[in-house]
CSV table of C-alpha atoms in Angstrom, one decimal:
chain,number,residue,atom,x,y,z
Y,1031,MET,CA,18.6,1.7,-21.4
Y,1032,SER,CA,18.2,3.9,-18.3
Y,1033,LEU,CA,20.1,3.1,-15.1
Y,1034,LYS,CA,18.1,1.1,-12.6
Y,1035,SER,CA,18.9,0.8,-8.9
Y,1036,TYR,CA,17.4,-0.6,-5.7
Y,1037,GLN,CA,18.1,0.6,-2.2
Y,1038,THR,CA,16.4,0.2,1.2
Y,1039,PRO,CA,17.7,1.1,4.7
Y,1040,THR,CA,15.0,-0.9,6.5
Y,1041,ALA,CA,15.7,-3.9,8.7
Y,1042,PHE,CA,12.9,-6.4,8.4
Y,1043,LYS,CA,12.2,-8.3,11.6
Y,1044,HIS,CA,9.3,-10.7,11.7
Y,1045,GLY,CA,7.7,-13.6,13.5
Y,1046,LEU,CA,4.8,-14.6,15.6
Y,1047,GLY,CA,5.0,-12.5,18.8
Y,1048,ALA,CA,7.5,-10.1,17.3
Y,1049,ILE,CA,5.8,-7.2,19.0
Y,1050,ALA,CA,7.4,-8.3,22.3
Y,1051,HIS,CA,10.7,-6.9,20.9
Y,1052,LEU,CA,9.3,-3.3,20.4
Y,1053,ALA,CA,11.2,-1.7,23.3
Y,1054,ASP,CA,14.4,-3.4,22.5
Y,1055,GLU,CA,14.2,-2.2,18.9
Y,1056,ALA,CA,13.4,1.3,20.1
Y,1057,LYS,CA,16.4,1.3,22.4
Y,1058,ALA,CA,18.7,0.0,19.7
Y,1059,LEU,CA,17.8,3.0,17.6
Y,1060,GLY,CA,18.6,5.4,20.4
Y,1061,MET,CA,14.9,6.3,21.2
Y,1062,THR,CA,14.1,7.5,24.6
Y,1063,ARG,CA,10.8,9.4,23.9
Y,1064,PRO,CA,9.2,8.2,20.6
Y,1065,LEU,CA,6.0,9.6,19.2
Y,1066,PHE,CA,3.6,6.6,19.0
Y,1067,VAL,CA,1.4,7.2,15.9
Y,1068,THR,CA,-1.8,5.2,15.7
Y,1069,ASP,CA,-5.6,5.5,15.5
Y,1070,LYS,CA,-8.5,5.3,17.9
Y,1071,GLY,CA,-9.9,2.2,16.3
Y,1072,LEU,CA,-6.8,0.3,17.4
Y,1073,VAL,CA,-7.0,1.9,20.8
Y,1074,ALA,CA,-10.5,0.5,21.2
Y,1075,THR,CA,-9.2,-3.1,20.5
Y,1076,GLY,CA,-6.7,-2.9,23.3
Y,1077,MET,CA,-3.8,-3.6,21.0
Y,1078,VAL,CA,-2.3,-0.1,21.5
Y,1079,ASP,CA,-2.3,-0.5,25.3
Y,1080,GLU,CA,-0.5,-3.8,24.9
Y,1081,ALA,CA,2.1,-2.3,22.7
Y,1082,LEU,CA,2.6,0.7,25.0
Y,1083,ALA,CA,2.9,-1.6,28.0
Y,1084,ILE,CA,5.8,-3.3,26.3
Y,1085,LEU,CA,7.5,0.1,25.8
Y,1086,LYS,CA,6.8,1.1,29.4
Y,1087,LYS,CA,8.2,-2.2,30.8
Y,1088,GLY,CA,11.3,-1.6,28.7
Y,1089,GLY,CA,11.8,1.8,30.2
Y,1090,ILE,CA,10.8,3.8,27.1
Y,1091,ASP,CA,9.0,7.1,27.7
Y,1092,TYR,CA,6.5,7.5,24.9
Y,1093,VAL,CA,4.0,10.2,23.6
Y,1094,ARG,CA,0.8,8.9,22.2
Y,1095,PHE,CA,-0.7,10.5,19.0
Y,1096,ASP,CA,-3.9,8.5,18.2
Y,1097,GLU,CA,-5.6,10.9,15.9
Y,1098,VAL,CA,-4.9,9.1,12.6
Y,1099,ILE,CA,-7.9,8.6,10.3
Y,1100,PRO,CA,-8.2,6.8,6.9
Y,1101,ASN,CA,-6.8,8.8,4.1
Y,1102,PRO,CA,-4.9,11.1,6.5
Y,1103,PRO,CA,-5.0,14.8,5.6
Y,1104,VAL,CA,-2.3,17.4,5.6
Y,1105,ALA,CA,-3.5,19.1,8.8
Y,1106,LEU,CA,-3.2,15.8,10.7
Y,1107,VAL,CA,0.4,15.4,9.7
Y,1108,ASP,CA,1.2,19.0,10.6
Y,1109,ARG,CA,-0.4,18.5,14.0
Y,1110,GLY,CA,1.6,15.4,14.6
Y,1111,ALA,CA,4.9,17.2,13.7
Y,1112,ALA,CA,4.1,20.0,16.0
Y,1113,LEU,CA,3.5,17.6,18.9
Y,1114,TYR,CA,6.7,15.8,18.0
Y,1115,HIS,CA,8.6,19.0,18.7
Y,1116,GLU,CA,6.5,20.2,21.6
Y,1117,ALA,CA,6.9,16.9,23.5
Y,1118,GLY,CA,10.7,16.6,22.8
Y,1119,CYS,CA,10.4,13.3,20.9
Y,1120,ASP,CA,13.4,11.6,19.4
Y,1121,GLY,CA,11.9,8.9,17.2
Y,1122,LEU,CA,8.7,7.6,15.7
Y,1123,ILE,CA,6.6,4.4,16.0
Y,1124,GLY,CA,3.9,3.9,13.3
Y,1125,PHE,CA,1.5,1.3,14.7
Y,1126,GLY,CA,-1.5,0.3,12.5
Y,1127,GLY,CA,-2.4,0.1,8.8
Y,1128,GLY,CA,-1.1,2.1,6.0
Y,1129,SER,CA,-2.6,5.3,7.2
Y,1130,SER,CA,-0.8,5.2,10.6
Y,1131,MET,CA,2.6,4.2,9.0
Y,1132,ASP,CA,2.2,6.8,6.2
Y,1133,THR,CA,1.3,9.5,8.8
Y,1134,ALA,CA,4.4,8.6,10.9
Y,1135,LYS,CA,6.6,8.9,7.8
Y,1136,ALA,CA,5.1,12.2,6.8
Y,1137,ILE,CA,5.4,13.6,10.4
Y,1138,GLY,CA,9.1,12.7,10.3
Y,1139,VAL,CA,9.5,14.7,7.1
Y,1140,VAL,CA,7.9,17.8,8.5
Y,1141,ALA,CA,9.6,17.4,11.9
Y,1142,VAL,CA,13.0,17.5,10.2
Y,1143,HIS,CA,12.4,20.0,7.4
Y,1144,GLY,CA,9.7,22.3,8.9
Y,1145,GLY,CA,6.7,23.9,7.3
Y,1146,SER,CA,3.7,21.8,6.1
Y,1147,ALA,CA,3.4,18.4,4.6
Y,1148,LEU,CA,2.1,20.2,1.4
Y,1149,ALA,CA,5.6,21.4,0.7
Y,1150,TYR,CA,6.9,17.8,0.3
Y,1151,GLU,CA,4.8,16.5,-2.5
Y,1152,TRP,CA,7.0,14.3,-4.7
Y,1153,ALA,CA,8.8,16.3,-7.4
Y,1154,ASP,CA,12.0,16.3,-9.3
Y,1155,PRO,CA,14.2,17.4,-7.6
Y,1156,ASN,CA,13.0,15.7,-4.5
Y,1157,PRO,CA,12.1,18.2,-1.8
Y,1158,ILE,CA,13.2,15.7,0.9
Y,1159,THR,CA,16.9,16.4,1.6
Y,1160,ARG,CA,17.4,14.9,5.0
Y,1161,PRO,CA,16.5,11.6,6.6
Y,1162,ILE,CA,13.5,11.4,9.0
Y,1163,PRO,CA,14.1,10.5,12.6
Y,1164,PRO,CA,14.4,6.8,13.4
Y,1165,LEU,CA,11.1,5.1,12.7
Y,1166,ILE,CA,9.7,1.7,13.6
Y,1167,ALA,CA,6.8,0.6,11.4
Y,1168,VAL,CA,4.5,-2.0,13.0
Y,1169,PRO,CA,1.8,-3.1,10.6
Y,1170,THR,CA,-1.5,-4.4,12.0
Y,1171,THR,CA,-3.0,-5.3,8.6
Y,1172,ALA,CA,-1.5,-7.2,5.7
Y,1173,GLY,CA,-1.7,-5.2,2.5
Y,1174,THR,CA,-0.4,-1.7,2.3
Y,1175,GLY,CA,3.2,-2.6,2.6
Y,1176,SER,CA,4.0,0.8,4.0
Y,1177,GLU,CA,6.5,-0.8,6.4
Y,1178,ALA,CA,8.6,-1.5,3.3
Y,1179,THR,CA,8.0,1.3,0.9
Y,1180,LEU,CA,9.7,4.7,0.4
Y,1181,TRP,CA,6.4,6.5,0.2
Y,1182,ALA,CA,3.6,8.2,2.3
Y,1183,VAL,CA,0.2,8.9,0.8
Y,1184,ILE,CA,-1.4,12.0,2.2
Y,1185,THR,CA,-4.8,13.7,1.3
Y,1186,ASP,CA,-5.1,17.3,0.3
Y,1187,PRO,CA,-8.8,18.1,1.1
Y,1188,VAL,CA,-8.5,21.5,-0.7
Y,1189,ARG,CA,-7.6,20.0,-4.1
Y,1190,HIS,CA,-9.5,16.8,-3.4
Y,1191,ILE,CA,-6.5,14.7,-4.2
Y,1192,LYS,CA,-4.1,12.3,-2.6
Y,1193,PHE,CA,-0.4,13.0,-3.2
Y,1194,ASN,CA,2.8,11.1,-2.6
Y,1195,ILE,CA,5.6,12.1,-0.2
Y,1196,GLY,CA,8.9,10.2,-0.6
Y,1197,GLY,CA,10.5,8.3,-3.4
Y,1198,THR,CA,13.7,8.3,-1.4
Y,1199,PRO,CA,15.3,6.1,1.3
Y,1200,LYS,CA,15.4,9.1,3.5
Y,1201,ILE,CA,11.7,8.5,4.4
Y,1202,ALA,CA,12.0,4.8,5.0
Y,1203,ALA,CA,11.4,3.0,8.3
Y,1204,ALA,CA,14.6,2.1,10.1
Y,1205,VAL,CA,12.9,-1.1,11.3
Y,1206,ALA,CA,9.8,-2.9,10.1
Y,1207,LEU,CA,8.6,-5.1,13.0
Y,1208,ILE,CA,6.1,-7.5,11.6
Y,1209,ASP,CA,4.0,-9.6,13.9
Y,1210,PRO,CA,1.3,-11.6,12.0
Y,1211,LEU,CA,-0.5,-12.2,15.3
Y,1212,LEU,CA,-1.5,-8.5,15.2
Y,1213,THR,CA,-3.6,-9.2,12.1
Y,1214,LEU,CA,-5.6,-12.1,13.6
Y,1215,ASN,CA,-9.3,-11.8,13.3
Y,1216,LEU,CA,-9.3,-8.7,11.2
Y,1217,PRO,CA,-12.8,-8.1,9.8
Y,1218,PRO,CA,-13.1,-10.0,6.5
Y,1219,ALA,CA,-13.6,-6.8,4.5
Y,1220,VAL,CA,-10.4,-5.4,5.8
Y,1221,THR,CA,-8.5,-8.6,5.1
Y,1222,ALA,CA,-9.9,-8.6,1.5
Y,1223,GLY,CA,-9.2,-5.0,0.7
Y,1224,THR,CA,-5.7,-4.9,2.1
Y,1225,GLY,CA,-4.8,-8.2,0.6
Y,1226,MET,CA,-5.9,-7.1,-2.8
Y,1227,ASP,CA,-4.0,-3.9,-2.4
Y,1228,ALA,CA,-0.8,-6.0,-1.9
Y,1229,LEU,CA,-1.7,-8.0,-5.0
Y,1230,ALA,CA,-2.1,-4.7,-6.9
Y,1231,HIS,CA,1.4,-3.6,-5.7
Y,1232,ALA,CA,2.9,-6.9,-6.9
Y,1233,VAL,CA,1.2,-7.0,-10.3
Y,1234,GLU,CA,1.8,-3.4,-11.1
Y,1235,CYS,CA,5.4,-3.3,-10.1
Y,1236,TYR,CA,6.1,-6.6,-12.0
Y,1237,THR,CA,4.6,-5.3,-15.2
Y,1238,MET,CA,5.8,-1.7,-15.1
Y,1239,ALA,CA,8.6,-0.4,-17.3
Y,1240,TYR,CA,11.0,0.0,-14.3
Y,1241,ALA,CA,10.8,-3.7,-13.3
Y,1242,GLN,CA,14.1,-5.3,-12.5
Y,1243,PRO,CA,15.3,-8.8,-11.3
Y,1244,PHE,CA,15.1,-8.0,-7.6
Y,1245,THR,CA,11.6,-6.5,-7.8
Y,1246,ASP,CA,10.5,-9.3,-10.1
Y,1247,ALA,CA,11.5,-11.9,-7.6
Y,1248,VAL,CA,9.7,-10.4,-4.6
Y,1249,ALA,CA,6.6,-9.5,-6.6
Y,1250,LEU,CA,6.2,-13.0,-7.9
Y,1251,LEU,CA,6.6,-14.6,-4.5
Y,1252,ALA,CA,4.0,-12.1,-3.1
Y,1253,MET,CA,1.6,-13.2,-5.8
Y,1254,GLU,CA,2.2,-16.8,-5.0
Y,1255,TYR,CA,1.4,-16.2,-1.3
Y,1256,ILE,CA,-1.7,-14.2,-2.1
Y,1257,GLY,CA,-3.0,-16.7,-4.6
Y,1258,ARG,CA,-2.6,-19.5,-2.0
Y,1259,TYR,CA,-3.5,-17.8,1.2
Y,1260,LEU,CA,-5.7,-14.7,0.8
Y,1261,ARG,CA,-9.0,-16.6,0.5
Y,1262,ILE,CA,-8.1,-18.7,3.6
Y,1263,ALA,CA,-7.3,-15.5,5.6
Y,1264,PHE,CA,-10.6,-14.1,4.5
Y,1265,ALA,CA,-12.5,-17.2,5.4
Y,1266,GLN,CA,-10.6,-18.0,8.7
Y,1267,GLY,CA,-9.6,-14.9,10.5
Y,1268,HIS,CA,-7.8,-17.0,13.1
Y,1269,ASN,CA,-5.6,-19.0,10.7
Y,1270,GLN,CA,-2.1,-18.2,11.8
Y,1271,GLU,CA,-0.4,-19.8,8.8
Y,1272,ALA,CA,-2.5,-17.7,6.4
Y,1273,ARG,CA,-2.0,-14.6,8.4
Y,1274,TYR,CA,1.8,-15.1,8.4
Y,1275,LYS,CA,2.0,-15.7,4.7
Y,1276,MET,CA,-0.2,-12.7,4.0
Y,1277,SER,CA,2.0,-10.5,6.2
Y,1278,MET,CA,5.0,-11.6,4.2
Y,1279,ALA,CA,3.2,-11.0,1.0
Y,1280,ALA,CA,2.4,-7.5,2.0
Y,1281,MET,CA,6.1,-6.9,2.9
Y,1282,LEU,CA,7.3,-8.4,-0.3
Y,1283,ALA,CA,4.9,-6.5,-2.5
Y,1284,GLY,CA,6.0,-3.3,-0.7
Y,1285,LEU,CA,9.6,-4.1,-1.5
Y,1286,ALA,CA,8.6,-4.5,-5.1
Y,1287,TYR,CA,8.1,-0.8,-5.3
Y,1288,GLY,CA,11.9,0.0,-5.0
Y,1289,THR,CA,12.3,3.7,-5.4
Y,1290,GLU,CA,9.5,3.9,-8.0
Y,1291,SER,CA,5.7,3.8,-7.7
Y,1292,ALA,CA,2.8,1.6,-8.9
Y,1293,GLY,CA,0.8,1.9,-12.1
Y,1294,ALA,CA,-2.6,2.8,-13.5
Y,1295,ALA,CA,-4.7,1.0,-10.8
Y,1296,HIS,CA,-3.0,3.1,-8.2
Y,1297,ALA,CA,-3.1,6.3,-10.3
Y,1298,MET,CA,-6.9,5.7,-10.4
Y,1299,SER,CA,-7.4,4.7,-6.8
Y,1300,GLN,CA,-5.3,7.4,-5.3
Y,1301,THR,CA,-6.9,10.2,-7.3
Y,1302,ALA,CA,-10.4,8.8,-7.0
Y,1303,GLY,CA,-9.9,8.4,-3.2
Y,1304,GLY,CA,-9.5,12.2,-3.0
Y,1305,VAL,CA,-13.0,12.6,-4.7
Y,1306,VAL,CA,-14.9,10.0,-2.6
Y,1307,ASP,CA,-13.6,9.1,0.9
Y,1308,CYS,CA,-13.6,5.3,0.8
Y,1309,PRO,CA,-11.2,2.4,1.8
Y,1310,HIS,CA,-8.1,2.5,-0.4
Y,1311,GLY,CA,-7.7,-1.2,-0.6
Y,1312,ALA,CA,-11.3,-1.9,-1.7
Y,1313,LEU,CA,-11.1,0.8,-4.3
Y,1314,THR,CA,-7.8,-0.5,-5.7
Y,1315,ALA,CA,-9.1,-4.0,-5.7
Y,1316,ARG,CA,-12.2,-3.1,-7.7
Y,1317,LEU,CA,-10.1,-1.3,-10.3
Y,1318,LEU,CA,-7.3,-3.9,-10.6
Y,1319,GLY,CA,-9.1,-6.4,-12.8
Y,1320,PRO,CA,-10.2,-3.8,-15.4
Y,1321,VAL,CA,-6.7,-2.3,-15.4
Y,1322,MET,CA,-5.2,-5.7,-16.0
Y,1323,GLU,CA,-7.8,-6.4,-18.8
Y,1324,TYR,CA,-6.7,-3.2,-20.4
Y,1325,ASN,CA,-2.9,-3.8,-19.9
Y,1326,TYR,CA,-2.2,-7.4,-20.6
Y,1327,MET,CA,-1.6,-7.0,-24.3
Y,1328,GLY,CA,1.3,-4.8,-23.5
Y,1329,GLU,CA,3.3,-7.4,-21.6
Y,1330,PRO,CA,1.7,-10.8,-22.5
Y,1331,GLU,CA,4.7,-12.9,-21.3
Y,1332,ARG,CA,4.7,-11.2,-17.9
Y,1333,PHE,CA,0.9,-11.6,-17.5
Y,1334,ALA,CA,1.2,-15.3,-18.4
Y,1335,ARG,CA,3.8,-15.6,-15.5
Y,1336,ILE,CA,1.3,-13.8,-13.2
Y,1337,ALA,CA,-1.3,-16.4,-14.0
Y,1338,GLN,CA,1.1,-19.1,-13.1
Y,1339,ALA,CA,2.0,-17.4,-9.8
Y,1340,LEU,CA,-1.6,-17.1,-8.9
Y,1341,GLY,CA,-2.0,-20.9,-9.3
Y,1342,GLU,CA,-3.5,-21.1,-12.8
Y,1343,ASP,CA,-2.7,-24.1,-15.0
Y,1344,ILE,CA,-1.3,-22.6,-18.2
Y,1345,ARG,CA,0.1,-25.8,-19.7
Y,1346,GLY,CA,-0.7,-26.1,-23.4
Y,1347,LEU,CA,-1.9,-22.5,-23.7
Y,1348,SER,CA,-0.6,-19.8,-26.0
Y,1349,VAL,CA,1.1,-16.8,-24.3
Y,1350,TRP,CA,-2.1,-14.8,-25.1
Y,1351,GLN,CA,-4.4,-17.4,-23.6
Y,1352,ALA,CA,-2.2,-17.6,-20.5
Y,1353,ALA,CA,-2.1,-13.8,-20.1
Y,1354,GLU,CA,-5.9,-13.7,-20.2
Y,1355,LYS,CA,-5.9,-16.4,-17.5
Y,1356,ALA,CA,-4.2,-13.8,-15.2
Y,1357,VAL,CA,-7.0,-11.3,-15.7
Y,1358,GLU,CA,-9.7,-14.0,-15.2
Y,1359,ALA,CA,-8.0,-15.1,-11.9
Y,1360,VAL,CA,-8.0,-11.6,-10.5
Y,1361,TYR,CA,-11.7,-11.1,-11.5
Y,1362,ARG,CA,-12.6,-14.4,-9.7
Y,1363,LEU,CA,-10.6,-13.4,-6.6
Y,1364,THR,CA,-12.3,-10.0,-6.5
Y,1365,GLU,CA,-15.7,-11.7,-6.5
Y,1366,ASP,CA,-14.8,-14.4,-4.0
Y,1367,LEU,CA,-13.6,-11.8,-1.5
Y,1368,GLU,CA,-16.9,-9.8,-1.9
Y,1369,ILE,CA,-15.1,-6.6,-2.9
Y,1370,PRO,CA,-17.6,-3.7,-3.1
Y,1371,THR,CA,-18.5,-2.3,-6.5
Y,1372,LEU,CA,-17.6,1.3,-7.4
Y,1373,GLN,CA,-21.3,2.1,-6.9
Y,1374,GLN,CA,-21.3,0.6,-3.4
Y,1375,LEU,CA,-18.1,2.6,-2.6
Y,1376,GLY,CA,-20.0,5.8,-3.4
Y,1377,PHE,CA,-19.0,6.6,-7.0
Y,1378,LYS,CA,-21.4,7.6,-9.8
Y,1379,GLU,CA,-20.9,7.0,-13.5
Y,1380,GLU,CA,-21.3,10.7,-14.3
Y,1381,GLN,CA,-18.0,11.2,-12.4
Y,1382,ILE,CA,-16.1,9.2,-15.0
Y,1383,PRO,CA,-14.8,12.3,-17.0
Y,1384,LEU,CA,-13.5,13.9,-13.8
Y,1385,LEU,CA,-12.0,10.6,-12.5
Y,1386,ALA,CA,-10.3,9.9,-15.8
Y,1387,GLU,CA,-8.8,13.4,-16.0
Y,1388,LEU,CA,-7.4,13.1,-12.5
Y,1389,ALA,CA,-5.9,9.7,-13.2
Y,1390,ALA,CA,-4.3,10.9,-16.4
Y,1391,ARG,CA,-2.5,13.6,-14.5
Y,1392,ASP,CA,-1.1,11.2,-11.8
Y,1393,PRO,CA,2.6,10.4,-12.2
Y,1394,GLN,CA,2.0,6.7,-11.6
Y,1395,THR,CA,0.7,6.6,-15.2
Y,1396,ILE,CA,4.3,6.7,-16.4
Y,1397,GLY,CA,5.7,3.3,-17.3
Y,1398,ASN,CA,2.3,1.6,-17.5
Y,1399,PRO,CA,2.6,-1.6,-19.7
Y,1400,ARG,CA,0.1,-0.2,-22.1
Y,1401,ASP,CA,0.0,3.4,-23.2
Y,1402,VAL,CA,-2.8,5.1,-21.3
Y,1403,ASP,CA,-4.2,8.6,-21.5
Y,1404,TYR,CA,-7.5,10.3,-20.6
Y,1405,HIS,CA,-9.4,8.2,-23.1
Y,1406,GLY,CA,-7.8,5.0,-21.9
Y,1407,TYR,CA,-8.9,5.8,-18.3
Y,1408,VAL,CA,-12.4,6.5,-19.5
Y,1409,LYS,CA,-12.5,3.1,-21.1
Y,1410,ILE,CA,-11.2,1.4,-17.9
Y,1411,TYR,CA,-13.7,3.3,-15.7
Y,1412,LYS,CA,-16.6,2.3,-17.9
Y,1413,ARG,CA,-15.6,-1.3,-17.6
Y,1414,ALA,CA,-15.2,-1.1,-13.9
Y,1415,PHE,CA,-18.7,0.5,-13.5
Y,1416,ALA,CA,-20.2,-2.1,-15.8
Y,1417,LEU,CA,-19.1,-4.8,-13.4
Y,1418,GLY,CA,-21.4,-3.3,-10.7
Y,1419,ALA,CA,-24.4,-2.9,-12.9
């Protein structure tokens, strides 16, 4: 049996109105001039100005970098790292969804090590040898869990792929400052996609070969929160209880990663996201059900427990019947949340051979609860496309 471990250097601080403590947290980390990494969409909402006002009131001199876009490319990270040095920054604040937090992490890697983000694609041995500057991660969505993970996902537009930077505590946020009020009134589609992404993290990390008691515990609680509250958050953007529980679910599902990665659903969504530029959460959500349908026979007891965590009544059922209930529950949730089909996201069935080949090469395939290769991915993609027919 291989040695398993769990480590995170991140302090998790959460509560309604937690953003009011942003300047205090920055000072505690020794920041005097942080690079504030965000996107123009959040600038337009006024949320960025409110956060920056808190920093200014607290005497923190900041530099704003608001160029983040979905599926952030290598060049964006490299520009941010150059600005970090030019402006004399001494820390990072990632404010936004997964793209902003991932960009901040990757900027930190390049700022410390030099060169380009391309040089730090995950490998063994890990190319990241030194910790990034102190980072505060402030999520404004509930799903990616980037505030808790040891990874940053960056896009290489030349190879048309997304790749992972990290897999080490050296890339982790020093503080995750989680204020569910920042997620109030998100568009329903964003709530749905990010929430389903959190569910995919929890399901995949719970059923993968590297699962262990700590990751099992946080993954199962994340599933319970999602099963109970995601539909409510989708239907009532203003519901503070649902937003709080979904913010906690995203954090817990992010913690379920440990130092590992996710499984086949993320191997598919990350590689496919390099082929067609579309929302990561919606794409992962659309693939999760077909992946679970393919995988459940590999770990039926664990899939039965997933069904229970999602609120399914499995009393009197065989383990196989209960495992199938987990798959059915996720398919229902996908439809209730109006997740776009692969066709609506811009994919075509003739792309299946390419998409399957890319997924089979992704390292997240390792440890999947059912053996999967190119032919397995073709089968899963065909099932996913059939759901949109």
